[in-house]
Amino acid sequence: MKKLFATAVAAVMICSAIMTTAPAKASESTAPIVMEFPLVSFESETASWIITGSSFNSEFSTTTGVIDGTKALKISLSDRSLDWNIINNLSIIPQNQIWTIPPGKAMVASVTNPLDQAIQIRCNLTDIHGNTRMTFFAIEPNSTREIVWDADIIGTPGVKTGKWADDGYSQPGVDTAAGLVALDFYMAEPEVENVMPGLDTPTYIIDNITIKDIS
């Protein structure tokens, strides 16, 4: 009986040791993946990007707005939200990943406006330090534009600057060399009087989000 009791105690101690060390292994397995900014072309059947919101329709375009490959992503809003907390949002960087932009390179994206009225597309960039830079760009009617996040738009990490024009930015600059943890495209839905006035159902097509050498 004593031998059986001692064996049971030893088993409990071993089990406790395993349970104590298990979280460390789990933590190691969920360490952020750091990678150079990849090409996002909306070609894969398994999407790494996520669209959230309650009033959008998404589909693949195989003609208009296709810059790389055979497909581009088209997002149409059926209604503009008046609440900034529930706007429709396209998130590009998966959770638990860090995307870096090496010095000498810039992020670009091709955005198409298929409508007869100009639109404004916004993009928030968040770095590993918690800085979030809000950027925005005007896209003329029935046109495709390659938008570029150059040094001025990216800003100095942690330093707040602002520019309000057809293209602009606000909030702290981000550290793209250290890494971005979030990249979100959206529209200023609640600003119905100041941004895209009279446009209740804005639409945009996006493709070829990548980095390239700065000329």
Short mmCIF file of N, CA and C in Angstrom, two decimals, residues 5-164:
data_model
loop_
_atom_site.label_atom_id
_atom_site.label_comp_id
_atom_site.label_asym_id
_atom_site.label_seq_id
_atom_site.Cartn_x
_atom_site.Cartn_y
_atom_site.Cartn_z
N PHE A 5 0.91 4.19 -2.81
CA PHE A 5 0.71 5.60 -2.48
C PHE A 5 1.86 6.46 -2.99
N ALA A 6 3.08 5.97 -2.81
CA ALA A 6 4.27 6.72 -3.27
C ALA A 6 4.25 6.87 -4.79
N THR A 7 3.80 5.80 -5.47
CA THR A 7 3.73 5.87 -6.94
C THR A 7 2.71 6.91 -7.38
N ALA A 8 1.57 6.94 -6.66
CA ALA A 8 0.51 7.91 -7.00
C ALA A 8 0.99 9.33 -6.78
N VAL A 9 1.70 9.57 -5.68
CA VAL A 9 2.23 10.90 -5.39
C VAL A 9 3.22 11.33 -6.47
N ALA A 10 4.08 10.42 -6.87
CA ALA A 10 5.07 10.73 -7.91
C ALA A 10 4.38 11.08 -9.22
N ALA A 11 3.29 10.35 -9.53
CA ALA A 11 2.56 10.62 -10.77
C ALA A 11 1.94 12.00 -10.75
N VAL A 12 1.39 12.39 -9.59
CA VAL A 12 0.80 13.72 -9.45
C VAL A 12 1.85 14.80 -9.62
N MET A 13 3.03 14.58 -9.03
CA MET A 13 4.12 15.55 -9.14
C MET A 13 4.56 15.71 -10.58
N ILE A 14 4.65 14.61 -11.33
CA ILE A 14 5.06 14.67 -12.73
C ILE A 14 4.02 15.42 -13.55
N CYS A 15 2.72 15.09 -13.27
CA CYS A 15 1.64 15.75 -14.00
C CYS A 15 1.64 17.25 -13.72
N SER A 16 1.89 17.64 -12.46
CA SER A 16 1.94 19.05 -12.09
C SER A 16 3.07 19.76 -12.82
N ALA A 17 4.22 19.09 -12.93
CA ALA A 17 5.37 19.68 -13.61
C ALA A 17 5.06 19.91 -15.07
N ILE A 18 4.36 18.93 -15.70
CA ILE A 18 4.01 19.08 -17.11
C ILE A 18 3.07 20.24 -17.31
N MET A 19 2.05 20.34 -16.42
CA MET A 19 1.08 21.43 -16.53
C MET A 19 1.72 22.78 -16.31
N THR A 20 2.74 22.83 -15.45
CA THR A 20 3.43 24.09 -15.15
C THR A 20 4.24 24.56 -16.35
N THR A 21 4.85 23.63 -17.07
CA THR A 21 5.71 24.01 -18.19
C THR A 21 4.95 24.17 -19.49
N ALA A 22 3.70 23.66 -19.57
CA ALA A 22 2.94 23.71 -20.82
C ALA A 22 2.72 25.13 -21.35
N PRO A 23 2.33 26.10 -20.50
CA PRO A 23 2.10 27.45 -21.03
C PRO A 23 3.31 28.06 -21.72
N ALA A 24 4.50 27.74 -21.24
CA ALA A 24 5.71 28.28 -21.86
C ALA A 24 5.83 27.80 -23.30
N LYS A 25 5.48 26.51 -23.53
CA LYS A 25 5.54 25.98 -24.88
C LYS A 25 4.48 26.64 -25.76
N ALA A 26 3.29 26.86 -25.19
CA ALA A 26 2.23 27.51 -25.95
C ALA A 26 2.63 28.93 -26.32
N SER A 27 3.28 29.61 -25.38
CA SER A 27 3.72 30.98 -25.63
C SER A 27 4.72 31.03 -26.77
N GLU A 28 5.63 30.04 -26.75
CA GLU A 28 6.63 29.99 -27.82
C GLU A 28 5.98 29.77 -29.18
N SER A 29 4.91 28.95 -29.22
CA SER A 29 4.28 28.62 -30.49
C SER A 29 3.48 29.79 -31.06
N THR A 30 3.12 30.77 -30.19
CA THR A 30 2.33 31.91 -30.66
C THR A 30 3.18 33.17 -30.79
N ALA A 31 4.48 33.02 -30.79
CA ALA A 31 5.35 34.18 -30.98
C ALA A 31 5.09 34.80 -32.34
N PRO A 32 5.07 36.13 -32.43
CA PRO A 32 4.77 36.80 -33.71
C PRO A 32 5.72 36.37 -34.83
N ILE A 33 5.18 36.22 -36.01
CA ILE A 33 5.95 35.88 -37.19
C ILE A 33 6.36 37.17 -37.88
N VAL A 34 7.65 37.39 -38.03
CA VAL A 34 8.15 38.61 -38.67
C VAL A 34 8.53 38.27 -40.11
N MET A 35 7.99 39.02 -41.05
CA MET A 35 8.26 38.74 -42.46
C MET A 35 8.28 40.04 -43.25
N GLU A 36 9.01 40.03 -44.37
CA GLU A 36 9.01 41.21 -45.24
C GLU A 36 7.65 41.32 -45.91
N PHE A 37 7.19 42.53 -46.07
CA PHE A 37 5.87 42.80 -46.64
C PHE A 37 5.67 42.01 -47.93
N PRO A 38 4.65 41.13 -47.97
CA PRO A 38 4.45 40.31 -49.17
C PRO A 38 3.52 40.99 -50.17
N LEU A 39 3.37 40.39 -51.33
CA LEU A 39 2.39 40.84 -52.31
C LEU A 39 1.02 40.34 -51.89
N VAL A 40 0.06 41.27 -51.82
CA VAL A 40 -1.34 40.90 -51.56
C VAL A 40 -2.12 41.19 -52.84
N SER A 41 -2.52 40.12 -53.53
CA SER A 41 -3.12 40.27 -54.86
C SER A 41 -4.50 39.64 -54.96
N PHE A 42 -4.99 39.11 -53.83
CA PHE A 42 -6.34 38.54 -53.75
C PHE A 42 -6.55 37.39 -54.74
N GLU A 43 -5.48 36.62 -54.98
CA GLU A 43 -5.56 35.49 -55.89
C GLU A 43 -5.84 34.17 -55.16
N SER A 44 -5.42 34.08 -53.89
CA SER A 44 -5.51 32.81 -53.18
C SER A 44 -6.94 32.51 -52.74
N GLU A 45 -7.29 31.23 -52.80
CA GLU A 45 -8.61 30.81 -52.33
C GLU A 45 -8.69 30.90 -50.80
N THR A 46 -7.53 30.77 -50.14
CA THR A 46 -7.48 30.90 -48.69
C THR A 46 -7.07 32.33 -48.36
N ALA A 47 -8.01 33.12 -47.90
CA ALA A 47 -7.76 34.55 -47.68
C ALA A 47 -7.00 34.78 -46.38
N SER A 48 -5.97 35.59 -46.45
CA SER A 48 -5.27 36.01 -45.24
C SER A 48 -5.82 37.34 -44.76
N TRP A 49 -6.64 37.97 -45.56
CA TRP A 49 -7.27 39.24 -45.22
C TRP A 49 -8.68 38.98 -44.71
N ILE A 50 -9.20 39.95 -43.93
CA ILE A 50 -10.52 39.79 -43.32
C ILE A 50 -11.32 41.08 -43.53
N ILE A 51 -12.59 40.94 -43.89
CA ILE A 51 -13.50 42.07 -44.00
C ILE A 51 -14.51 41.98 -42.86
N THR A 52 -14.68 43.07 -42.14
CA THR A 52 -15.66 43.10 -41.06
C THR A 52 -16.60 44.29 -41.27
N GLY A 53 -17.78 44.19 -40.70
CA GLY A 53 -18.77 45.24 -40.82
C GLY A 53 -20.14 44.64 -41.08
N SER A 54 -21.16 45.47 -41.11
CA SER A 54 -22.51 44.97 -41.24
C SER A 54 -23.22 45.41 -42.51
N SER A 55 -22.57 46.25 -43.32
CA SER A 55 -23.27 46.78 -44.49
C SER A 55 -22.39 46.79 -45.73
N PHE A 56 -21.71 45.67 -45.97
CA PHE A 56 -20.85 45.59 -47.16
C PHE A 56 -21.17 44.35 -47.97
N ASN A 57 -20.82 44.42 -49.23
CA ASN A 57 -20.84 43.26 -50.11
C ASN A 57 -19.47 43.16 -50.76
N SER A 58 -18.87 41.99 -50.72
CA SER A 58 -17.55 41.80 -51.32
C SER A 58 -17.62 40.75 -52.41
N GLU A 59 -16.87 40.97 -53.47
CA GLU A 59 -16.80 40.03 -54.57
C GLU A 59 -15.48 40.22 -55.30
N PHE A 60 -15.13 39.25 -56.12
CA PHE A 60 -13.92 39.36 -56.91
C PHE A 60 -14.26 39.96 -58.27
N SER A 61 -13.48 40.94 -58.67
CA SER A 61 -13.56 41.48 -60.03
C SER A 61 -12.51 40.78 -60.86
N THR A 62 -12.88 40.37 -62.05
CA THR A 62 -11.91 39.72 -62.95
C THR A 62 -11.60 40.60 -64.15
N THR A 63 -12.14 41.80 -64.16
CA THR A 63 -11.89 42.73 -65.26
C THR A 63 -11.44 44.09 -64.71
N THR A 64 -12.38 44.88 -64.24
CA THR A 64 -12.08 46.23 -63.74
C THR A 64 -11.21 46.18 -62.49
N GLY A 65 -10.14 46.94 -62.50
CA GLY A 65 -9.30 47.06 -61.32
C GLY A 65 -8.27 45.97 -61.14
N VAL A 66 -8.20 45.01 -62.04
CA VAL A 66 -7.22 43.93 -61.91
C VAL A 66 -5.85 44.43 -62.40
N ILE A 67 -4.89 44.45 -61.50
CA ILE A 67 -3.54 44.94 -61.82
C ILE A 67 -2.54 43.79 -61.83
N ASP A 68 -2.69 42.89 -60.87
CA ASP A 68 -1.78 41.74 -60.77
C ASP A 68 -2.62 40.47 -60.75
N GLY A 69 -2.25 39.48 -61.54
CA GLY A 69 -2.98 38.23 -61.56
C GLY A 69 -4.29 38.33 -62.32
N THR A 70 -5.31 37.62 -61.84
CA THR A 70 -6.59 37.56 -62.55
C THR A 70 -7.76 38.11 -61.74
N LYS A 71 -7.52 38.52 -60.48
CA LYS A 71 -8.62 38.99 -59.64
C LYS A 71 -8.22 40.22 -58.84
N ALA A 72 -9.23 41.01 -58.53
CA ALA A 72 -9.08 42.12 -57.58
C ALA A 72 -10.28 42.05 -56.64
N LEU A 73 -10.18 42.69 -55.49
CA LEU A 73 -11.24 42.64 -54.49
C LEU A 73 -12.12 43.88 -54.59
N LYS A 74 -13.42 43.67 -54.78
CA LYS A 74 -14.38 44.77 -54.88
C LYS A 74 -15.24 44.79 -53.62
N ILE A 75 -15.29 45.96 -52.98
CA ILE A 75 -16.09 46.13 -51.76
C ILE A 75 -17.10 47.24 -52.00
N SER A 76 -18.37 46.92 -51.81
CA SER A 76 -19.45 47.89 -51.99
C SER A 76 -20.21 48.04 -50.67
N LEU A 77 -20.46 49.25 -50.27
CA LEU A 77 -21.22 49.50 -49.05
C LEU A 77 -22.69 49.72 -49.41
N SER A 78 -23.57 49.00 -48.73
CA SER A 78 -25.00 49.16 -48.96
C SER A 78 -25.58 50.31 -48.16
N ASP A 79 -24.81 50.76 -47.17
CA ASP A 79 -25.25 51.86 -46.32
C ASP A 79 -24.04 52.41 -45.58
N ARG A 80 -24.02 53.69 -45.30
CA ARG A 80 -22.92 54.30 -44.55
C ARG A 80 -23.25 54.32 -43.07
N SER A 81 -22.38 53.73 -42.27
CA SER A 81 -22.58 53.74 -40.83
C SER A 81 -22.32 55.14 -40.27
N LEU A 82 -23.08 55.53 -39.28
CA LEU A 82 -22.87 56.81 -38.61
C LEU A 82 -22.08 56.65 -37.31
N ASP A 83 -21.63 55.43 -37.05
CA ASP A 83 -20.89 55.10 -35.83
C ASP A 83 -19.50 54.62 -36.22
N TRP A 84 -18.45 55.35 -35.78
CA TRP A 84 -17.08 54.97 -36.12
C TRP A 84 -16.72 53.59 -35.58
N ASN A 85 -17.43 53.12 -34.56
CA ASN A 85 -17.11 51.82 -33.96
C ASN A 85 -17.61 50.64 -34.78
N ILE A 86 -18.48 50.89 -35.76
CA ILE A 86 -19.03 49.77 -36.52
C ILE A 86 -18.94 50.01 -38.03
N ILE A 87 -17.91 50.72 -38.45
CA ILE A 87 -17.72 50.91 -39.89
C ILE A 87 -17.20 49.62 -40.52
N ASN A 88 -17.30 49.54 -41.84
CA ASN A 88 -16.80 48.38 -42.58
C ASN A 88 -15.30 48.50 -42.80
N ASN A 89 -14.58 47.40 -42.62
CA ASN A 89 -13.12 47.46 -42.55
C ASN A 89 -12.48 46.27 -43.25
N LEU A 90 -11.45 46.53 -44.03
CA LEU A 90 -10.66 45.48 -44.68
C LEU A 90 -9.30 45.41 -44.00
N SER A 91 -9.07 44.32 -43.27
CA SER A 91 -7.80 44.12 -42.55
C SER A 91 -6.89 43.22 -43.38
N ILE A 92 -5.68 43.69 -43.64
CA ILE A 92 -4.76 42.98 -44.53
C ILE A 92 -3.78 42.09 -43.78
N ILE A 93 -3.20 42.57 -42.70
CA ILE A 93 -2.18 41.79 -41.98
C ILE A 93 -2.85 40.84 -40.99
N PRO A 94 -2.61 39.53 -41.10
CA PRO A 94 -3.21 38.58 -40.16
C PRO A 94 -2.74 38.83 -38.73
N GLN A 95 -3.57 38.44 -37.78
CA GLN A 95 -3.16 38.56 -36.38
C GLN A 95 -1.90 37.73 -36.13
N ASN A 96 -1.08 38.24 -35.24
CA ASN A 96 0.15 37.56 -34.83
C ASN A 96 1.21 37.53 -35.92
N GLN A 97 1.14 38.49 -36.85
CA GLN A 97 2.20 38.65 -37.84
C GLN A 97 2.70 40.09 -37.82
N ILE A 98 3.96 40.26 -38.15
CA ILE A 98 4.59 41.58 -38.27
C ILE A 98 5.18 41.68 -39.66
N TRP A 99 4.78 42.71 -40.40
CA TRP A 99 5.29 42.91 -41.75
C TRP A 99 6.22 44.11 -41.79
N THR A 100 7.42 43.91 -42.27
CA THR A 100 8.40 44.98 -42.33
C THR A 100 8.53 45.54 -43.74
N ILE A 101 8.86 46.82 -43.82
CA ILE A 101 9.18 47.47 -45.08
C ILE A 101 10.62 47.95 -44.99
N PRO A 102 11.52 47.33 -45.72
CA PRO A 102 12.94 47.70 -45.61
C PRO A 102 13.18 49.15 -46.03
N PRO A 103 14.22 49.77 -45.51
CA PRO A 103 14.58 51.12 -45.94
C PRO A 103 14.79 51.16 -47.45
N GLY A 104 14.37 52.24 -48.07
CA GLY A 104 14.51 52.38 -49.51
C GLY A 104 13.33 51.85 -50.30
N LYS A 105 12.31 51.29 -49.59
CA LYS A 105 11.13 50.79 -50.26
C LYS A 105 9.88 51.50 -49.73
N ALA A 106 8.82 51.48 -50.52
CA ALA A 106 7.56 52.12 -50.13
C ALA A 106 6.42 51.16 -50.36
N MET A 107 5.37 51.28 -49.56
CA MET A 107 4.17 50.48 -49.77
C MET A 107 3.30 51.16 -50.83
N VAL A 108 2.70 50.33 -51.70
CA VAL A 108 1.80 50.85 -52.74
C VAL A 108 0.56 49.96 -52.80
N ALA A 109 -0.50 50.52 -53.37
CA ALA A 109 -1.72 49.74 -53.63
C ALA A 109 -2.43 50.38 -54.81
N SER A 110 -3.09 49.57 -55.60
CA SER A 110 -3.88 50.09 -56.72
C SER A 110 -5.35 50.08 -56.34
N VAL A 111 -5.97 51.26 -56.38
CA VAL A 111 -7.37 51.40 -55.99
C VAL A 111 -8.14 51.94 -57.19
N THR A 112 -9.25 51.28 -57.50
CA THR A 112 -10.10 51.68 -58.62
C THR A 112 -11.43 52.20 -58.10
N ASN A 113 -11.86 53.31 -58.65
CA ASN A 113 -13.17 53.88 -58.37
C ASN A 113 -14.05 53.65 -59.59
N PRO A 114 -15.03 52.73 -59.52
CA PRO A 114 -15.88 52.44 -60.68
C PRO A 114 -17.10 53.36 -60.77
N LEU A 115 -17.20 54.32 -59.88
CA LEU A 115 -18.37 55.19 -59.80
C LEU A 115 -18.18 56.48 -60.59
N ASP A 116 -19.26 57.21 -60.76
CA ASP A 116 -19.22 58.49 -61.47
C ASP A 116 -18.93 59.66 -60.55
N GLN A 117 -18.67 59.38 -59.27
CA GLN A 117 -18.34 60.40 -58.28
C GLN A 117 -17.03 60.04 -57.59
N ALA A 118 -16.24 61.04 -57.27
CA ALA A 118 -14.96 60.79 -56.59
C ALA A 118 -15.19 60.12 -55.24
N ILE A 119 -14.23 59.29 -54.83
CA ILE A 119 -14.30 58.65 -53.52
C ILE A 119 -13.02 58.95 -52.75
N GLN A 120 -13.07 58.69 -51.47
CA GLN A 120 -11.86 58.78 -50.64
C GLN A 120 -11.67 57.44 -49.94
N ILE A 121 -10.46 56.88 -50.07
CA ILE A 121 -10.12 55.65 -49.38
C ILE A 121 -9.16 55.99 -48.24
N ARG A 122 -9.38 55.37 -47.10
CA ARG A 122 -8.50 55.60 -45.95
C ARG A 122 -7.77 54.31 -45.58
N CYS A 123 -6.63 54.49 -44.94
CA CYS A 123 -5.84 53.34 -44.50
C CYS A 123 -5.12 53.70 -43.21
N ASN A 124 -5.32 52.88 -42.19
CA ASN A 124 -4.60 53.03 -40.93
C ASN A 124 -3.45 52.03 -40.88
N LEU A 125 -2.25 52.53 -40.56
CA LEU A 125 -1.08 51.68 -40.39
C LEU A 125 -0.69 51.72 -38.92
N THR A 126 -0.55 50.54 -38.30
CA THR A 126 -0.17 50.44 -36.90
C THR A 126 1.12 49.66 -36.77
N ASP A 127 2.11 50.23 -36.03
CA ASP A 127 3.41 49.56 -35.90
C ASP A 127 3.52 48.82 -34.56
N ILE A 128 4.64 48.15 -34.36
CA ILE A 128 4.83 47.32 -33.17
C ILE A 128 4.92 48.15 -31.89
N HIS A 129 5.13 49.47 -32.03
CA HIS A 129 5.19 50.34 -30.86
C HIS A 129 3.82 50.86 -30.45
N GLY A 130 2.79 50.56 -31.24
CA GLY A 130 1.45 51.03 -30.93
C GLY A 130 1.08 52.34 -31.60
N ASN A 131 1.96 52.88 -32.46
CA ASN A 131 1.62 54.09 -33.21
C ASN A 131 0.66 53.74 -34.35
N THR A 132 -0.37 54.56 -34.56
CA THR A 132 -1.29 54.36 -35.67
C THR A 132 -1.35 55.63 -36.51
N ARG A 133 -1.03 55.48 -37.78
CA ARG A 133 -1.04 56.59 -38.73
C ARG A 133 -2.28 56.47 -39.61
N MET A 134 -3.12 57.50 -39.62
CA MET A 134 -4.29 57.52 -40.49
C MET A 134 -3.91 58.24 -41.77
N THR A 135 -4.13 57.57 -42.91
CA THR A 135 -3.81 58.16 -44.21
C THR A 135 -5.05 58.11 -45.10
N PHE A 136 -5.14 59.04 -46.05
CA PHE A 136 -6.29 59.01 -46.95
C PHE A 136 -5.90 59.54 -48.33
N PHE A 137 -6.65 59.06 -49.35
CA PHE A 137 -6.33 59.37 -50.74
C PHE A 137 -7.62 59.56 -51.53
N ALA A 138 -7.62 60.50 -52.45
CA ALA A 138 -8.77 60.75 -53.32
C ALA A 138 -8.60 59.94 -54.62
N ILE A 139 -9.67 59.29 -55.03
CA ILE A 139 -9.68 58.53 -56.28
C ILE A 139 -10.73 59.14 -57.20
N GLU A 140 -10.32 59.62 -58.34
CA GLU A 140 -11.22 60.28 -59.26
C GLU A 140 -12.24 59.30 -59.85
N PRO A 141 -13.37 59.81 -60.37
CA PRO A 141 -14.40 58.92 -60.92
C PRO A 141 -13.87 58.06 -62.07
N ASN A 142 -14.34 56.82 -62.11
CA ASN A 142 -14.03 55.89 -63.21
C ASN A 142 -12.53 55.85 -63.52
N SER A 143 -11.74 55.68 -62.49
CA SER A 143 -10.29 55.67 -62.69
C SER A 143 -9.60 54.73 -61.71
N THR A 144 -8.38 54.35 -62.06
CA THR A 144 -7.54 53.54 -61.19
C THR A 144 -6.31 54.35 -60.82
N ARG A 145 -5.95 54.30 -59.56
CA ARG A 145 -4.79 55.06 -59.09
C ARG A 145 -3.90 54.18 -58.23
N GLU A 146 -2.59 54.25 -58.48
CA GLU A 146 -1.65 53.61 -57.57
C GLU A 146 -1.33 54.61 -56.47
N ILE A 147 -1.72 54.29 -55.27
CA ILE A 147 -1.41 55.17 -54.15
C ILE A 147 -0.12 54.71 -53.49
N VAL A 148 0.67 55.67 -53.04
CA VAL A 148 2.01 55.39 -52.53
C VAL A 148 2.15 55.97 -51.13
N TRP A 149 2.63 55.17 -50.21
CA TRP A 149 2.94 55.63 -48.86
C TRP A 149 4.43 55.98 -48.81
N ASP A 150 4.74 57.23 -49.11
CA ASP A 150 6.14 57.65 -49.11
C ASP A 150 6.54 58.10 -47.71
N ALA A 151 7.75 58.62 -47.59
CA ALA A 151 8.30 58.98 -46.28
C ALA A 151 7.46 60.06 -45.60
N ASP A 152 6.94 61.01 -46.38
CA ASP A 152 6.14 62.09 -45.80
C ASP A 152 4.84 61.55 -45.23
N ILE A 153 4.19 60.65 -45.95
CA ILE A 153 2.92 60.09 -45.49
C ILE A 153 3.14 59.15 -44.30
N ILE A 154 4.22 58.36 -44.35
CA ILE A 154 4.53 57.45 -43.24
C ILE A 154 4.89 58.23 -41.98
N GLY A 155 5.63 59.31 -42.14
CA GLY A 155 6.00 60.16 -41.01
C GLY A 155 7.16 59.63 -40.19
N THR A 156 7.46 60.35 -39.12
CA THR A 156 8.50 59.95 -38.17
C THR A 156 7.86 59.18 -37.04
N PRO A 157 8.37 57.98 -36.72
CA PRO A 157 7.73 57.16 -35.69
C PRO A 157 7.46 57.93 -34.39
N GLY A 158 6.20 57.90 -33.97
CA GLY A 158 5.82 58.51 -32.71
C GLY A 158 5.57 60.00 -32.75
N VAL A 159 5.84 60.64 -33.87
CA VAL A 159 5.68 62.10 -33.98
C VAL A 159 4.38 62.42 -34.71
N LYS A 160 3.49 63.17 -34.05
CA LYS A 160 2.20 63.51 -34.65
C LYS A 160 2.34 64.66 -35.64
N THR A 161 1.84 64.44 -36.84
CA THR A 161 1.77 65.49 -37.85
C THR A 161 0.45 65.31 -38.60
N GLY A 162 0.05 66.34 -39.33
CA GLY A 162 -1.20 66.24 -40.06
C GLY A 162 -1.19 67.04 -41.34
N LYS A 163 -1.92 66.54 -42.32
CA LYS A 163 -2.11 67.25 -43.58
C LYS A 163 -3.51 66.93 -44.06
N TRP A 164 -4.29 67.98 -44.30
CA TRP A 164 -5.68 67.79 -44.72
C TRP A 164 -5.88 68.43 -46.09
#
